Structures are given as structure tokens and as C-alpha cells.
XYZ file of C-alpha atoms in Angstrom:
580
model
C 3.860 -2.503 34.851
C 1.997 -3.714 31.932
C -1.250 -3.024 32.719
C 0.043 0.781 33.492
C 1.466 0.333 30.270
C -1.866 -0.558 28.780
C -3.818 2.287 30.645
C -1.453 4.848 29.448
C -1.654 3.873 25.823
C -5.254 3.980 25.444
C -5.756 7.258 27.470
C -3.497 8.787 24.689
C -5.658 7.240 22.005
C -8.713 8.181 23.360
C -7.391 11.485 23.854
C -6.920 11.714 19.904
C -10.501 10.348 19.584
C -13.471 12.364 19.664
C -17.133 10.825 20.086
C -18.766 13.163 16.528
C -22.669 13.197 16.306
C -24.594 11.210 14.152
C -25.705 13.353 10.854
C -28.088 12.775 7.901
C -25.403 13.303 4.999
C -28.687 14.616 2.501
C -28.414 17.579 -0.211
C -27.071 19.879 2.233
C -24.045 18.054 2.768
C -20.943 19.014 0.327
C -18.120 16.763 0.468
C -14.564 17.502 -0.040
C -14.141 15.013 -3.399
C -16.448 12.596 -5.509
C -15.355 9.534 -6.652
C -17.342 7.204 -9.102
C -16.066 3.817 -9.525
C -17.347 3.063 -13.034
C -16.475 -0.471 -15.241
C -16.478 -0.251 -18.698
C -14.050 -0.625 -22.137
C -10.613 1.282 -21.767
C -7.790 1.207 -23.853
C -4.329 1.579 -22.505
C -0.869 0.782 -24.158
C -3.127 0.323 -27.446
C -5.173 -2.622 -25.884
C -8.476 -2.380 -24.748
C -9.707 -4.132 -22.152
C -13.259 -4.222 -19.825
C -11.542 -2.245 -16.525
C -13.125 -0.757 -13.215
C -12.107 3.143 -13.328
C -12.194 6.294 -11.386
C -13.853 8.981 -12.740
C -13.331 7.382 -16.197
C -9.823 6.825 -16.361
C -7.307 5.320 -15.035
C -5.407 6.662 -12.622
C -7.956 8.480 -10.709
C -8.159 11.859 -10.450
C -5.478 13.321 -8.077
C -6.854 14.396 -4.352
C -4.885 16.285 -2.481
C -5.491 16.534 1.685
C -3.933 18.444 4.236
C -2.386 17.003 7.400
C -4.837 17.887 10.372
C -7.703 18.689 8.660
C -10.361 16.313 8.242
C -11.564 15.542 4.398
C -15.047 14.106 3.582
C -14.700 11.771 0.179
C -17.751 10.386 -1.297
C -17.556 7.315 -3.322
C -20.413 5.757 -5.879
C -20.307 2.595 -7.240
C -21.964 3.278 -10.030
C -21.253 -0.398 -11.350
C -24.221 -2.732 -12.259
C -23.194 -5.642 -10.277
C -19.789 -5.971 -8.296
C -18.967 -4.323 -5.044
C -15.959 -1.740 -4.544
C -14.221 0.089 -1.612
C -11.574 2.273 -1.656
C -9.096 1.822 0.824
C -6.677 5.233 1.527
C -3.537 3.382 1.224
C -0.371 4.363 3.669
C -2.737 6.873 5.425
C -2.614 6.390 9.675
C -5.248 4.907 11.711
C -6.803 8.069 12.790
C -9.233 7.399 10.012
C -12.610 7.346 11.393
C -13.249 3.348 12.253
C -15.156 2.378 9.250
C -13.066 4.139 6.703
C -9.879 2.260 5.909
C -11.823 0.967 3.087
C -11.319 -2.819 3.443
C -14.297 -5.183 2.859
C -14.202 -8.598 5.258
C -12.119 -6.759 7.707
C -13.310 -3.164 8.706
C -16.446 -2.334 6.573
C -19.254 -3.652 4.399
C -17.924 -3.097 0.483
C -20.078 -0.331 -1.202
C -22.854 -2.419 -3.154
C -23.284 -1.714 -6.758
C -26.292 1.265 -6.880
C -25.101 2.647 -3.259
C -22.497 5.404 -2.145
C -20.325 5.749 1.381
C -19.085 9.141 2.272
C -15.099 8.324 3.855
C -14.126 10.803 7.021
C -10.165 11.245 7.010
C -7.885 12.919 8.699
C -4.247 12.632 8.268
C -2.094 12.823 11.065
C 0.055 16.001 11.784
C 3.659 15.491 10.608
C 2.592 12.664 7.924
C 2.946 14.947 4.931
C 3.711 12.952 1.736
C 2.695 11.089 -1.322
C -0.055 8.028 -1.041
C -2.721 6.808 -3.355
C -6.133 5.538 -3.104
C -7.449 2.364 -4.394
C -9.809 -0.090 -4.442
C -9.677 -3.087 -2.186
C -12.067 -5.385 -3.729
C -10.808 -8.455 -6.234
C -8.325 -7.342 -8.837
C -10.214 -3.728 -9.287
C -7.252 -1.697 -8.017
C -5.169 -3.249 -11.595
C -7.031 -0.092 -13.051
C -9.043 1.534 -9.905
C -6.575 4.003 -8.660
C -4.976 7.171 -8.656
C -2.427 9.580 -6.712
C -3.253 11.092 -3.379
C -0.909 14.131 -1.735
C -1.187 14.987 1.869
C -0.048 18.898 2.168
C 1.793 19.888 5.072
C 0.373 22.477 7.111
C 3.861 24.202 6.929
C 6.530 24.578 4.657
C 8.106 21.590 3.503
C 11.231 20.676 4.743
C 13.304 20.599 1.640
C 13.027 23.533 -1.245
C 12.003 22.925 -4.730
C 10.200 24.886 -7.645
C 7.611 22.831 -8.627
C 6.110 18.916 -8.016
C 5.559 16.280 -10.633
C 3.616 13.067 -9.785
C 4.462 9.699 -11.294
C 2.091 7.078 -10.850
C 3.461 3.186 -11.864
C 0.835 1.192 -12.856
C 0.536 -2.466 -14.917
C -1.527 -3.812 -17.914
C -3.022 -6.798 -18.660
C -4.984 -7.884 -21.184
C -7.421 -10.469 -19.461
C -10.272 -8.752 -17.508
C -10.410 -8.578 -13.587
C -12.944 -12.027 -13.555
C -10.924 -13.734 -15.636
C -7.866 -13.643 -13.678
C -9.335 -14.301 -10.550
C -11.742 -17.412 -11.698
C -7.862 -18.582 -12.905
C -6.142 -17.467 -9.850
C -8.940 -19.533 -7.296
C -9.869 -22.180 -9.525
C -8.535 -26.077 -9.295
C -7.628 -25.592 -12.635
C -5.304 -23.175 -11.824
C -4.447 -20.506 -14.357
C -1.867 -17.941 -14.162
C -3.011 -13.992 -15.088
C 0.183 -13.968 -17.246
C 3.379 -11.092 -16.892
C 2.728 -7.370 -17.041
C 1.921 -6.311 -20.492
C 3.262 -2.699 -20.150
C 4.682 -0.666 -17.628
C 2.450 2.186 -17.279
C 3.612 5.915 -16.286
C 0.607 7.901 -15.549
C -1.385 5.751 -17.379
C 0.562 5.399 -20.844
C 3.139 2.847 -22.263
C 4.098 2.076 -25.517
C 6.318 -0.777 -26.699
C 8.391 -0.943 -29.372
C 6.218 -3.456 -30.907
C 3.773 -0.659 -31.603
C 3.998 0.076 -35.222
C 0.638 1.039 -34.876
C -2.340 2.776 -32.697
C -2.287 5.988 -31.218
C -0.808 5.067 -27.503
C 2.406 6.963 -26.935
C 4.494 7.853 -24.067
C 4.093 9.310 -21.000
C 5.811 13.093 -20.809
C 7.165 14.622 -17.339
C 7.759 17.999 -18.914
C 10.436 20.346 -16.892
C 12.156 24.054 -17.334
C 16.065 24.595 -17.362
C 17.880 25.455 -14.056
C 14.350 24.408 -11.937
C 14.475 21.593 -8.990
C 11.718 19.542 -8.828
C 10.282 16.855 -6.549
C 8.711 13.985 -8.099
C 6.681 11.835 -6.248
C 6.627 7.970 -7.564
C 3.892 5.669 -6.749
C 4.480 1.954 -6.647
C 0.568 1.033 -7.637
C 1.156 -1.987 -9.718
C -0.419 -4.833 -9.872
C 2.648 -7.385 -9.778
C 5.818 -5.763 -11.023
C 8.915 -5.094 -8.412
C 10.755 -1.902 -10.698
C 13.914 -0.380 -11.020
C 13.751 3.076 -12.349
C 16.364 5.137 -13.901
C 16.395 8.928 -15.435
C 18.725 8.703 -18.509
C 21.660 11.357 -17.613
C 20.070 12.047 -14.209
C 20.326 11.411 -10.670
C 18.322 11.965 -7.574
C 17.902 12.532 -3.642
C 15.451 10.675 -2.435
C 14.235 12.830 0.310
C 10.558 11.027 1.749
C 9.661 7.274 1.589
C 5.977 6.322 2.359
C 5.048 9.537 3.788
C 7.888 10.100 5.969
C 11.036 13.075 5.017
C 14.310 11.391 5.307
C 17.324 12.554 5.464
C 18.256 13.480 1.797
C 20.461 9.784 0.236
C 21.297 10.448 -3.068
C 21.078 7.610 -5.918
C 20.820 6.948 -9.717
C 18.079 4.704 -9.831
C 14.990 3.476 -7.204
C 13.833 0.263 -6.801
C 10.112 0.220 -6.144
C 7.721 -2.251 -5.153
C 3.955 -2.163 -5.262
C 2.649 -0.557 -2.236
C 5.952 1.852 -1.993
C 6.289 5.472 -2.693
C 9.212 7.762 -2.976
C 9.647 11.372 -3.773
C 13.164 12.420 -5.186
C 14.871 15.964 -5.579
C 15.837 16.356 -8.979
C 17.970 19.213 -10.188
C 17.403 20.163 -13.982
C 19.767 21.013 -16.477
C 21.283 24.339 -17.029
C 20.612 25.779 -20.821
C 24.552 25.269 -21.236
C 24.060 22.022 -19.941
C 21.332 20.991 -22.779
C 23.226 22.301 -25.662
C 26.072 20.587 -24.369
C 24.145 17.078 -24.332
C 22.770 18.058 -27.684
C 19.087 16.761 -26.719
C 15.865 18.486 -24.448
C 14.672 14.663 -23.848
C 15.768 11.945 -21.482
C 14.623 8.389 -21.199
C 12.801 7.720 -17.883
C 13.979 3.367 -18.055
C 11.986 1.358 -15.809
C 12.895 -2.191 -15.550
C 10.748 -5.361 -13.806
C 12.510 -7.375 -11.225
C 12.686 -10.897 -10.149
C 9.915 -11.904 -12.992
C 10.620 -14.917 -14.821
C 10.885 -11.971 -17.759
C 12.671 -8.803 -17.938
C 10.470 -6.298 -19.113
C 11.758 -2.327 -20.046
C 9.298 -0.093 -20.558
C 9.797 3.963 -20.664
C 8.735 7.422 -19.892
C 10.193 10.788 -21.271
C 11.740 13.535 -19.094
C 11.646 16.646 -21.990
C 12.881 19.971 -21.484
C 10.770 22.980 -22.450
C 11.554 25.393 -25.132
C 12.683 22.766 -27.724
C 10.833 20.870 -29.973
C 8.319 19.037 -28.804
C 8.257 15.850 -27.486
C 8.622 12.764 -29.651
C 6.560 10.239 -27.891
C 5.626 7.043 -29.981
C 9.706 6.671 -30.906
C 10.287 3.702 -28.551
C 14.314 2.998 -28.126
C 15.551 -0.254 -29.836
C 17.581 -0.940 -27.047
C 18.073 0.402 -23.409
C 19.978 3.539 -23.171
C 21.039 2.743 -19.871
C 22.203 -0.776 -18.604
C 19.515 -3.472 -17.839
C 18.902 -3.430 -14.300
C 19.567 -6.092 -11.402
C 17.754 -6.306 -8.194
C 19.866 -5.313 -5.486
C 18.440 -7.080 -2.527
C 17.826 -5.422 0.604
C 18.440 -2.118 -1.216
C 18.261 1.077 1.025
C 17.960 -1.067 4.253
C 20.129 0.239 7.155
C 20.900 3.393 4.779
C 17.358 5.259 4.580
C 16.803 7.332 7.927
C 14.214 9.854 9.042
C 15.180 13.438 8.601
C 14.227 14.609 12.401
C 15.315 12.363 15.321
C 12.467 9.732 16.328
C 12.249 9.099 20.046
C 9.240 6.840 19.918
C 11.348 4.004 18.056
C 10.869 1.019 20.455
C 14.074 -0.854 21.627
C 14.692 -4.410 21.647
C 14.077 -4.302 25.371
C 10.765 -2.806 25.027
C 9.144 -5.775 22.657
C 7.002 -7.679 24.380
C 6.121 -9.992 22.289
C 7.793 -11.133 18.651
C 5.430 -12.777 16.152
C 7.133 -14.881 13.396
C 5.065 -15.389 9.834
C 6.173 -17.960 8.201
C 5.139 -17.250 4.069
C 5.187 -19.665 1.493
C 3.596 -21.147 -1.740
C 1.449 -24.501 -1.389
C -0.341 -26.867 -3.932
C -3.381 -28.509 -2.447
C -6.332 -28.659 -4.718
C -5.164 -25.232 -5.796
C -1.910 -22.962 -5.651
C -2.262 -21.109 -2.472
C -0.583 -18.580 -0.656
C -0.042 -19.655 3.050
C 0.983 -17.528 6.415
C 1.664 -19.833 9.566
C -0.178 -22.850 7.196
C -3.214 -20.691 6.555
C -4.256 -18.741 4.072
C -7.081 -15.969 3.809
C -9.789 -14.772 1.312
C -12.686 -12.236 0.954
C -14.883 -14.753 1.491
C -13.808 -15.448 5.020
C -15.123 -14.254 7.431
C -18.417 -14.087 6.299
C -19.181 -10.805 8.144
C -15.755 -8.265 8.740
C -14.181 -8.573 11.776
C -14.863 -5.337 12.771
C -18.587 -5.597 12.757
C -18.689 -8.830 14.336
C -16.421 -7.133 17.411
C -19.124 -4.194 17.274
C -22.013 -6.671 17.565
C -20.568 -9.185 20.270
C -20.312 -11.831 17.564
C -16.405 -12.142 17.931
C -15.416 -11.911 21.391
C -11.660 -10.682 21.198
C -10.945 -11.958 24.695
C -11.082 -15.745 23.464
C -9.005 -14.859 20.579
C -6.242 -13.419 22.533
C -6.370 -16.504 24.705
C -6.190 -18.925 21.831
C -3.314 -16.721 19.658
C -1.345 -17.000 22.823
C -1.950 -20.514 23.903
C -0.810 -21.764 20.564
C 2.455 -20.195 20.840
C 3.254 -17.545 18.067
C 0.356 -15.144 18.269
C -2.012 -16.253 15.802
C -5.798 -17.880 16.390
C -6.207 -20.327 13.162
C -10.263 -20.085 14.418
C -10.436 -16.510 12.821
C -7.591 -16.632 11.401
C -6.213 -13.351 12.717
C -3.146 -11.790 15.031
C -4.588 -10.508 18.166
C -2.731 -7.796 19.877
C -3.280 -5.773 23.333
C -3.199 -1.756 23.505
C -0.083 -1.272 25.149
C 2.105 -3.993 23.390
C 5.329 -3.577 21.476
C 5.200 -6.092 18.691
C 8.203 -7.324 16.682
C 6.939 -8.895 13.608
C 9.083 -11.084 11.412
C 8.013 -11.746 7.780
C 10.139 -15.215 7.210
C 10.170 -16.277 3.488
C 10.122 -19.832 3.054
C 11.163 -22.367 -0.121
C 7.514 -23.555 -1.559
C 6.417 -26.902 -0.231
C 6.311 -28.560 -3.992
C 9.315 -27.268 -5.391
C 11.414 -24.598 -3.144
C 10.662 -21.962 -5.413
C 10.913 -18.664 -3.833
C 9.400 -14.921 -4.531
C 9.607 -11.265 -3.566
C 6.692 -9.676 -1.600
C 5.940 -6.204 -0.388
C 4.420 -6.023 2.566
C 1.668 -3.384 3.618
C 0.343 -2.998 6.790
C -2.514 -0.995 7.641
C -3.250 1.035 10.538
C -0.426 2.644 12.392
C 3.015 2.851 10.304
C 5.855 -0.015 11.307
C 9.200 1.009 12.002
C 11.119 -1.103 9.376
C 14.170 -2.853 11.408
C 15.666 -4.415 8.269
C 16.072 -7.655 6.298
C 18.383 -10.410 5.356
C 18.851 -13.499 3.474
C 18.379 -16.724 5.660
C 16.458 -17.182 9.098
C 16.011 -14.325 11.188
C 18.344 -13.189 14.335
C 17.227 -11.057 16.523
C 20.741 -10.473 18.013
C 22.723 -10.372 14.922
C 20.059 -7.799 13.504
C 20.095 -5.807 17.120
C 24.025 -4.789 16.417
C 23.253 -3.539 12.952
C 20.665 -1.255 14.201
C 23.396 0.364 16.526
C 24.500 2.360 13.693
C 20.532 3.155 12.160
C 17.937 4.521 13.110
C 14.635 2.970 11.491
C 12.824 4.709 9.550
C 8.606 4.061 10.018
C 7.356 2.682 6.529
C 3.745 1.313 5.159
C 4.986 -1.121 2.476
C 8.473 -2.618 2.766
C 9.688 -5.499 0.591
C 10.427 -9.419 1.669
C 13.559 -10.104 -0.367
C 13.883 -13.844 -1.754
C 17.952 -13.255 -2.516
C 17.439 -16.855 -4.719
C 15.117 -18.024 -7.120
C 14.790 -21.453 -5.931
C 15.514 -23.333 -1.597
C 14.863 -26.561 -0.191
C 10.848 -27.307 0.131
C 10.207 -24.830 3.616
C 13.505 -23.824 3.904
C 14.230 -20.079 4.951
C 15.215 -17.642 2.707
C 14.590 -14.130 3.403
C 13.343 -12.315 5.871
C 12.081 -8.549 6.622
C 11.065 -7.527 10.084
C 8.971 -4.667 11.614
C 8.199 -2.987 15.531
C 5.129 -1.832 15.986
C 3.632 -0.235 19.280
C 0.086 -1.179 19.491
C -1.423 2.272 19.940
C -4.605 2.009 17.891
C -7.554 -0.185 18.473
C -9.014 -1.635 15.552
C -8.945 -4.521 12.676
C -6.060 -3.723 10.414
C -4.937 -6.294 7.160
C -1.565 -6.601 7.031
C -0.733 -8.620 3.343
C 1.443 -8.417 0.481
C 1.109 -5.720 -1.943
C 0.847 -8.082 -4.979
C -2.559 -8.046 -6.443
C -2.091 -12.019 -7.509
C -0.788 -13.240 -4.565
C -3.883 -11.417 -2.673
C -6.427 -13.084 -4.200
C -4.304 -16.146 -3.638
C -4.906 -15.991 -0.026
C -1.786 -14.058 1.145
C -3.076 -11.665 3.734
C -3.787 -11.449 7.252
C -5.115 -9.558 9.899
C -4.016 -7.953 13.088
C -6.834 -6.589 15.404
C -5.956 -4.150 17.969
C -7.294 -3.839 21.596
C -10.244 -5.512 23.059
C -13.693 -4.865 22.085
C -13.584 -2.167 24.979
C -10.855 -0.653 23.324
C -12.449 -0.422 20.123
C -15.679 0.992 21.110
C -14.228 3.624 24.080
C -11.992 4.770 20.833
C -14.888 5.663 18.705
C -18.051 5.343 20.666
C -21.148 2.842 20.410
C -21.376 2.273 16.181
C -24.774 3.109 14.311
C -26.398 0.741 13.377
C -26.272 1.680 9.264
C -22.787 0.211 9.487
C -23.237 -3.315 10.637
C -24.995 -4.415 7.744
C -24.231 -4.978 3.766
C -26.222 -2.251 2.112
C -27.062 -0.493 5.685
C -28.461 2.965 6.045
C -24.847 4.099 6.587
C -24.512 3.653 1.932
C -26.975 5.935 0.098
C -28.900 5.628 -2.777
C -30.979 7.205 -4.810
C -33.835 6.703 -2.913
C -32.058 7.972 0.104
C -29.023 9.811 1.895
C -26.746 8.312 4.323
C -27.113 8.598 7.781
C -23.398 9.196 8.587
C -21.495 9.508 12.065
C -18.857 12.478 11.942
C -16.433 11.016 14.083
C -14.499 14.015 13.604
C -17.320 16.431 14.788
């Protein structure tokens, strides 16, 4: 039954695939959007700091896709001496192969001088708000920005007009600096967020000076809007509040849900909301006696509360006043309310392909915690995981025979909960329903204890909760009775108490996924810090049959750093349209 199982799943995938032709990408070629990942001085929040940007600022520029189509985006590094990617985050594996955008796992990173033209094409009925970043060291602190996949029809829910909200953080030591503190033996921590950015301005009250002000969402009387929010911080967990407004959230992570109304969001980095919001009347203003409302956005579980604001003004007043910085909160401080839309948040149209309990066929646990060797590490299963290994990605070493996935699976199994310590990666069969369990655990030293988002790459999970403790799959099965899961990108691993017992559990958050896809796909916590400190992983997907009957034998411009696959000035890429 399995193996008709297996067959049946990767028939379907290779019916989605489609073999492309190989194409010289030269002066002829137009793509869709340019990107040039620049580093240089930038001031935000009236500090300046030496910061990798998009197109000169930071966000990004905004790209906007359209499910079903396919979108060509060419990035430059145009930096002197570091590498970049950008990874295309919460958008579906039917990216071509080498276009997720993550260096060690499924590509080469762009070398400084070079350019790689990306081939995606987001899936029908995946409509919704995303971002782009890059996936290289602490670059995506600053290298960012907002990406909107269009429907190909109407949208389910009606509204007048979009705004997009973009949640960034600032710090004021550069990207090398916090990561030669982060890695080194002499461990040294990058410090709290500076500022809550909103679009890419913050200004504290502290700021008697310099021109920074606040960031404006500017709306008419009587209108409905949608505002998309975008979790892209570095390290802050939010809770975000409209003064004298509430909301209906109405898509999480690229998914419509059933409209839930609330008066604030919680939103970790990785996550993305949009919300209906229905604007005041012209009675309704004059009433109030003010055309300007405090957008309050709080940090969460941080050793320090930080608020930090935006401005929701009204048209046909005054205009906005955007350096006056409230001396205290108009709204009460925020707490974290843990496990916060879980059980509650539901997909607007019915999802048949959820995968009962009875259809898992295998559950992985990961145990997560903190550990202090020589250096403060982030472990998963007792291992943790950096750029620097492997030395080649996984995904070229499958194309080239170097990794041989067959002797992975054999060793993840053998050892009893599905991961090979050799590469250091979850191996997975087409045709498998995976429950994966994301178990937070008291740090070995002390029993301190954090919050994590988790983003997985790839194919969306279907989010099947959380709790505070040790994981039960029974207890957890008679709660879903009355859900129905919604499928997420990024969902957050509650620690319900600051400090355990050394390894004890506290927390958990667990996922089903059906293993459609084949490919390399990092699954790791959203956290820029904790990244660099080792806490990701990787899942590959299907045999090295799989892989290449997917997307057809690989050129050989991708398999190595620098490979006629990145152009230059001296020449253009020679590109496989996987797409056609």
C-alpha cells in the first residue's frame, strides 16, 4: 500500500513539473523585476549604521506576482565582498529547484560581482502577502521588503483599497559584528531591538533631535481597507494594536480564513496577517475629536518591553504630526497570550487534503534547546547547524551523486527519530505523511526557556496546535475534533515560562506535512540570532530519483560557486526555464 502510495504521489508531482529548455539569459532577455543587493551607510530611527539594502533602502521595493503565472526576478550582488541570496519566503515548492534562495542547502549564494535570474511561480489558490529576503548571515536585519501574490480572481473578501505594513528591527552594531559575537568563544550578545520599525521608520521618544519621524498609514472616511502585516524582524515577537480600532483578520501566511475578529495581533518573525479594517465615518471623527490614531506595537517575551508606534491618520484634516512620540501608551501594555489563535484560526473554504492521525506514517520529535559548550549554541536532537556545513548544499551534492539519499534514509531511520547526525538532516520519502513535533526544552546550563517561530520551507504545514508541557498525540487528537487546521509557513513555539528544569519540556508546537515535493527544504526558527546560532535544520524530500525525474538532469552552471548559471559582466547566464 505504501509503495502505491509513493507512486501516486510523485506521478502528481511530476505532473506539475515540466522539463523547460536550457536558455542563454543575454540582452534579449527582460525579466519581470531587478533587485540589487547593495551595502553601504543607512540611517534609520536617526542612527546610521553600515546595512546590506535592496535597491537602496530598506524595505525593498514591493513586487507583486500573480498566482499561476511564472515571474523571472533578477538579483545583483553588487557588494564588493560578501555573498547574498534571496530566498522568496512562505512561497510553495513549485519554485523551480534552484530558486528557494538558500545557500548550503539548495543553491550556491550569488558571489559578490555576479547576478542569478530566480524562476517562480506561485501556486493557484495561494494568493496573499509574503516577503523576500536575504538568506545569507544577518543581511535580511535590513535586506528585505514586501512581496504580494495577486489572485487570478477576485478576492474573496471586499475592500476599497490595500495598505502594506512591513515590521522590521534596528540595531546599531553592523551585520559582522553581531555574528563574530554570536559564533565566537567569547560570546557576545547583538543586544535588544533598538526600534520597532513600520515600513522602515521609528522614532522614540528619546528623539529630541534628527529628522526620523513616524511611519503614516494614511486612510479616507467610511473606506474598508485590508492591511497586510509582515512579521520581518530580526528578533522581536509583537503585539500590535490600532488605538480606537479593531480588526478581522481574514488571511494568515497566504491562506484566506474564515474572517475572526480581534483588537490586537500577535506577530512573530516569519508570520504575516492581513486584517479588514473598517474606517471611521466623518460623524464618527468629529465625535472622537482627532483624524490620528496610534498604531502601538509592543515586544514580547524580551527580557525588555519595548513600545514603539505608527500613525493611522485620516485624510482631510491637518496633516499628520509625526515626530510627537506619546509619553506613555495610549492603550494598555501588552502581555503575550500564549498559544494565541491556535484551535480558533480556520481556512475559509473546506480543506480535504488535511491528513488524519491515521494517515501519519511517521512522527518526528525535535527536541530544541540552548547549550554552552565552548560557545552558546542552539541545538535540535543535540546538533546544531551552520552555513558552513555542509561544505557544498545538499542539493548539489544529491545532483552530483556526492550524497546518496538512500544511506541517509537508512541511517535517519535506524537511529530511531528520523534524523541522520552524518548530514545532519531529516530524510523523508515521497508519499509519507509526517507529523512533526517542535518540543521546547529548559537550557542545559540553566533551564532558561525562549519563544521561536518556526518556518518551514517547501510545501506549507498544516499547523495542528501547541501546548505547554510534553506533547500528546491523543490529548491533542480530541482538540482537533472541533478544528480544522489551517496550513501555515511560520508558526510560533510558545515557552509559557521564562525559566524549567535543565532539559525539561516546556512547550511544544506541532505540524502534518504530506511529503509531496522532492527537494532540500530548511526548516529553522525565524529568529535571525538564534540562526546564526545554529538553530536550523533540514528536511530533504524524495530520493535522488525523485529529485531529478521532478526537474530533469541539472546544468551544469548550477553545481558550482560562481558557475555559468550567475552572470557577470563579462557574461550572461546560461539559465534553465524550468517553466518553459
Amino acid at each position: 500500500m505504501y509503495r502505491v502510495q509513493k507512486s501516486l504521489a510523485l506521478l502528481l508531482s511530476l505532473a506539475t513539473a515540466i522539463g523547460g529548455s536550457v536558455v542563454h539569459d543575454d540582452d534579449s532577455f527582460q525579466p519581470d523585476h531587478i533587485l540589487r543587493v547593495t551595502a553601504q551607510n543607512y540611517t534609520e530611527a536617526c542612527n546610521t549604521r553600515y546595512s546590506v539594502l535592496v535597491n537602496g533602502t530598506s524595505p525593498g521595493p514591493e513586487l507583486r506576482l500573480k498566482e499561476g503565472q511564472v515571474s523571472w526576478i533578477r538579483v545583483y550582488n553588487d557588494m564588493k565582498d560578501d555573498n547574498t541570496t534571496i530566498h522568496w519566503h512562505g512561497l510553495t515548492a513549485f519554485t523551480a529547484p534552484f530558486s528557494d534562495g538558500t545557500p548550503a542547502a539548495s543553491q550556491w549564494p550569488i558571489p559578490a560581482g555576479h547576478f542569478f535570474d530566480y524562476e517562480v511561480k506561485p501556486e493557484i489558490g495561494t494568493a496573499g502577502t509574503y516577503f523576500y529576503h536575504s538568506h545569507v548571515g544577518f543581511q535580511a536585519v535590513t535586506a528585505k521588503g514586501p512581496l504580494i501574490v495577486d489572485s487570478k480572481d477576485d478576492p474573496p473578501f471586499h475592500y476599497h483599497e490595500e495598505r502594506t505594513i512591513i515590521l522590521s528591527d534596528f540595531f546599531n552594531e553592523t551585520d559582522k559584528k553581531i555574528i563574530d559575537g554570536l559564533t565566537s568563544t567569547n560570546f557576545t550578545w547583538s543586544g535588544e531591538t533598538g526600534a520597532i520599525l513600520v515600513n522602515g521608520k521609528s522614532r522614540q521618544a528619546t528623539n529630541s533631535t534628527g529628522s526620523c519621524q513616524l511611519a503614516s498609514i494614511c486612510i479616507e472616511p467610511g473606506l474598508s481597507y485590508r492591511l497586510r502585516f509582515i512579521g520581518a524582524t530580526a528578533l522581536s515577537f509583537v503585539s500590535l494594536s490600532i488605538e480606537s480600532h479593531d480588526v478581522s483578520i481574514i488571511e494568515a501566511d497566504g491562506h484566506y480564513t474564515k474572517p475572526l475578529n480581534t483588537s490586537f495581533l500577535q506577530i512573530g518573525s516569519g508570520q504575516r496577517y492581513s486584517v479588514l479594517l473598517k474606517a471611521k465615518s466623518e460623524a464618527a471623527l468629529k465625535k472622537a475629536g482627532k483624524r490620528q490614531f496610534y498604531i502601538q506595537i509592543t515586544t514580547l517575551e524580551r527580557p525588555k518591553t519595548l513600545t514603539n508606534y505608527a500613525v493611522l491618520h485620516y485624510s482631510g484634516g491637518t496633516p499628520a504630526d509625526l515626530t510627537t512620540v506619546p509619553s506613555s501608551p495610549p492603550l494598555p501594555t501588552a502581555k503575550t497570550v500564549q498559544g494565541w489563535l491556535d484551535y480558533k484560526l480556520e481556512s475559509l473554504h473546506p480543506d480535504h487534503a488535511f491528513p488524519t492521525l491515521n494517515e501519519v506514517t511517521r512522527r518526528i520529535i525535535i527536541d530544541v534547546h540552548q547549550n554552552v559548550s565552548d560557545h552558546v549554541i542552539w541545538l535540535q536532537n543535540g546538533y546544531d547547524w551552520v552555513q558552513s556545513f555542509p561544505q557544498s548544499p545538499y542539493l548539489v551534492d544529491i545532483y552530483t551523486g556526492k550524497l546518496n539519499t538512500d544511506e541517509v534514509y537508512q541511517r535517519a531511520i535506524s537511529r530511531g527519530h528520523g534524523f541522520d547526525n552524518i548530514t545532519r538532516t531529516f530524510p523523508a520519502q515521497i508519499g509519507e505523511v509526517l507529523e512533526i513535533v517542535w518540543q521546547n526544552q529548559g537550557t542545559f546550563t540553566n533551564g532558561g526557556l525562549d519563544a521561536h517561530p518556526f518556518h518551514a520551507h517547501g510545501r506549507h504545514f498544516y499547523d495542528i496546535g501547541g501546548g505547554d508541557g510534553e506533547y500528546n498525540a491523543t490529548a491533542n487528537e480530541e482538540r482537533l475534533k472541533s478544528s480544522r487546521p489551517m496550513q501555515r509557513d511560520t508558526s510560533m513555539l510558545y515557552r509559557y515560562r521564562e525559566k524549567t528544569k535543565p532539559l525539561a519540556p516546556s512547550g511544544w508546537r506541532a505540524w502534518r506535512v504530506r511529503v509531496t515535493d522532492a527537494g532540500v527544504w530548511m526548516f529553522h526558527c525565524h529568529v535571525l540570532q538564534h540562526m546564526v546560532m545554529g538553530m536550523q535544520t533540514v528536511f530533504i524530500f524524495g530520493d535522488r530519483n525523485d529529485v531529478i525525474a521532478q526537474s530533469d538532469p541539472v546544468d551544469a552552471g548550477y553545481l558550482t560557486y560562481g558557475g555559468s548559471a550567475y552572470g557577470n559582466t563579462t557574461h550572461s547566464p546560461v539559465v534553465r526555464h524550468y517553466f518553459g
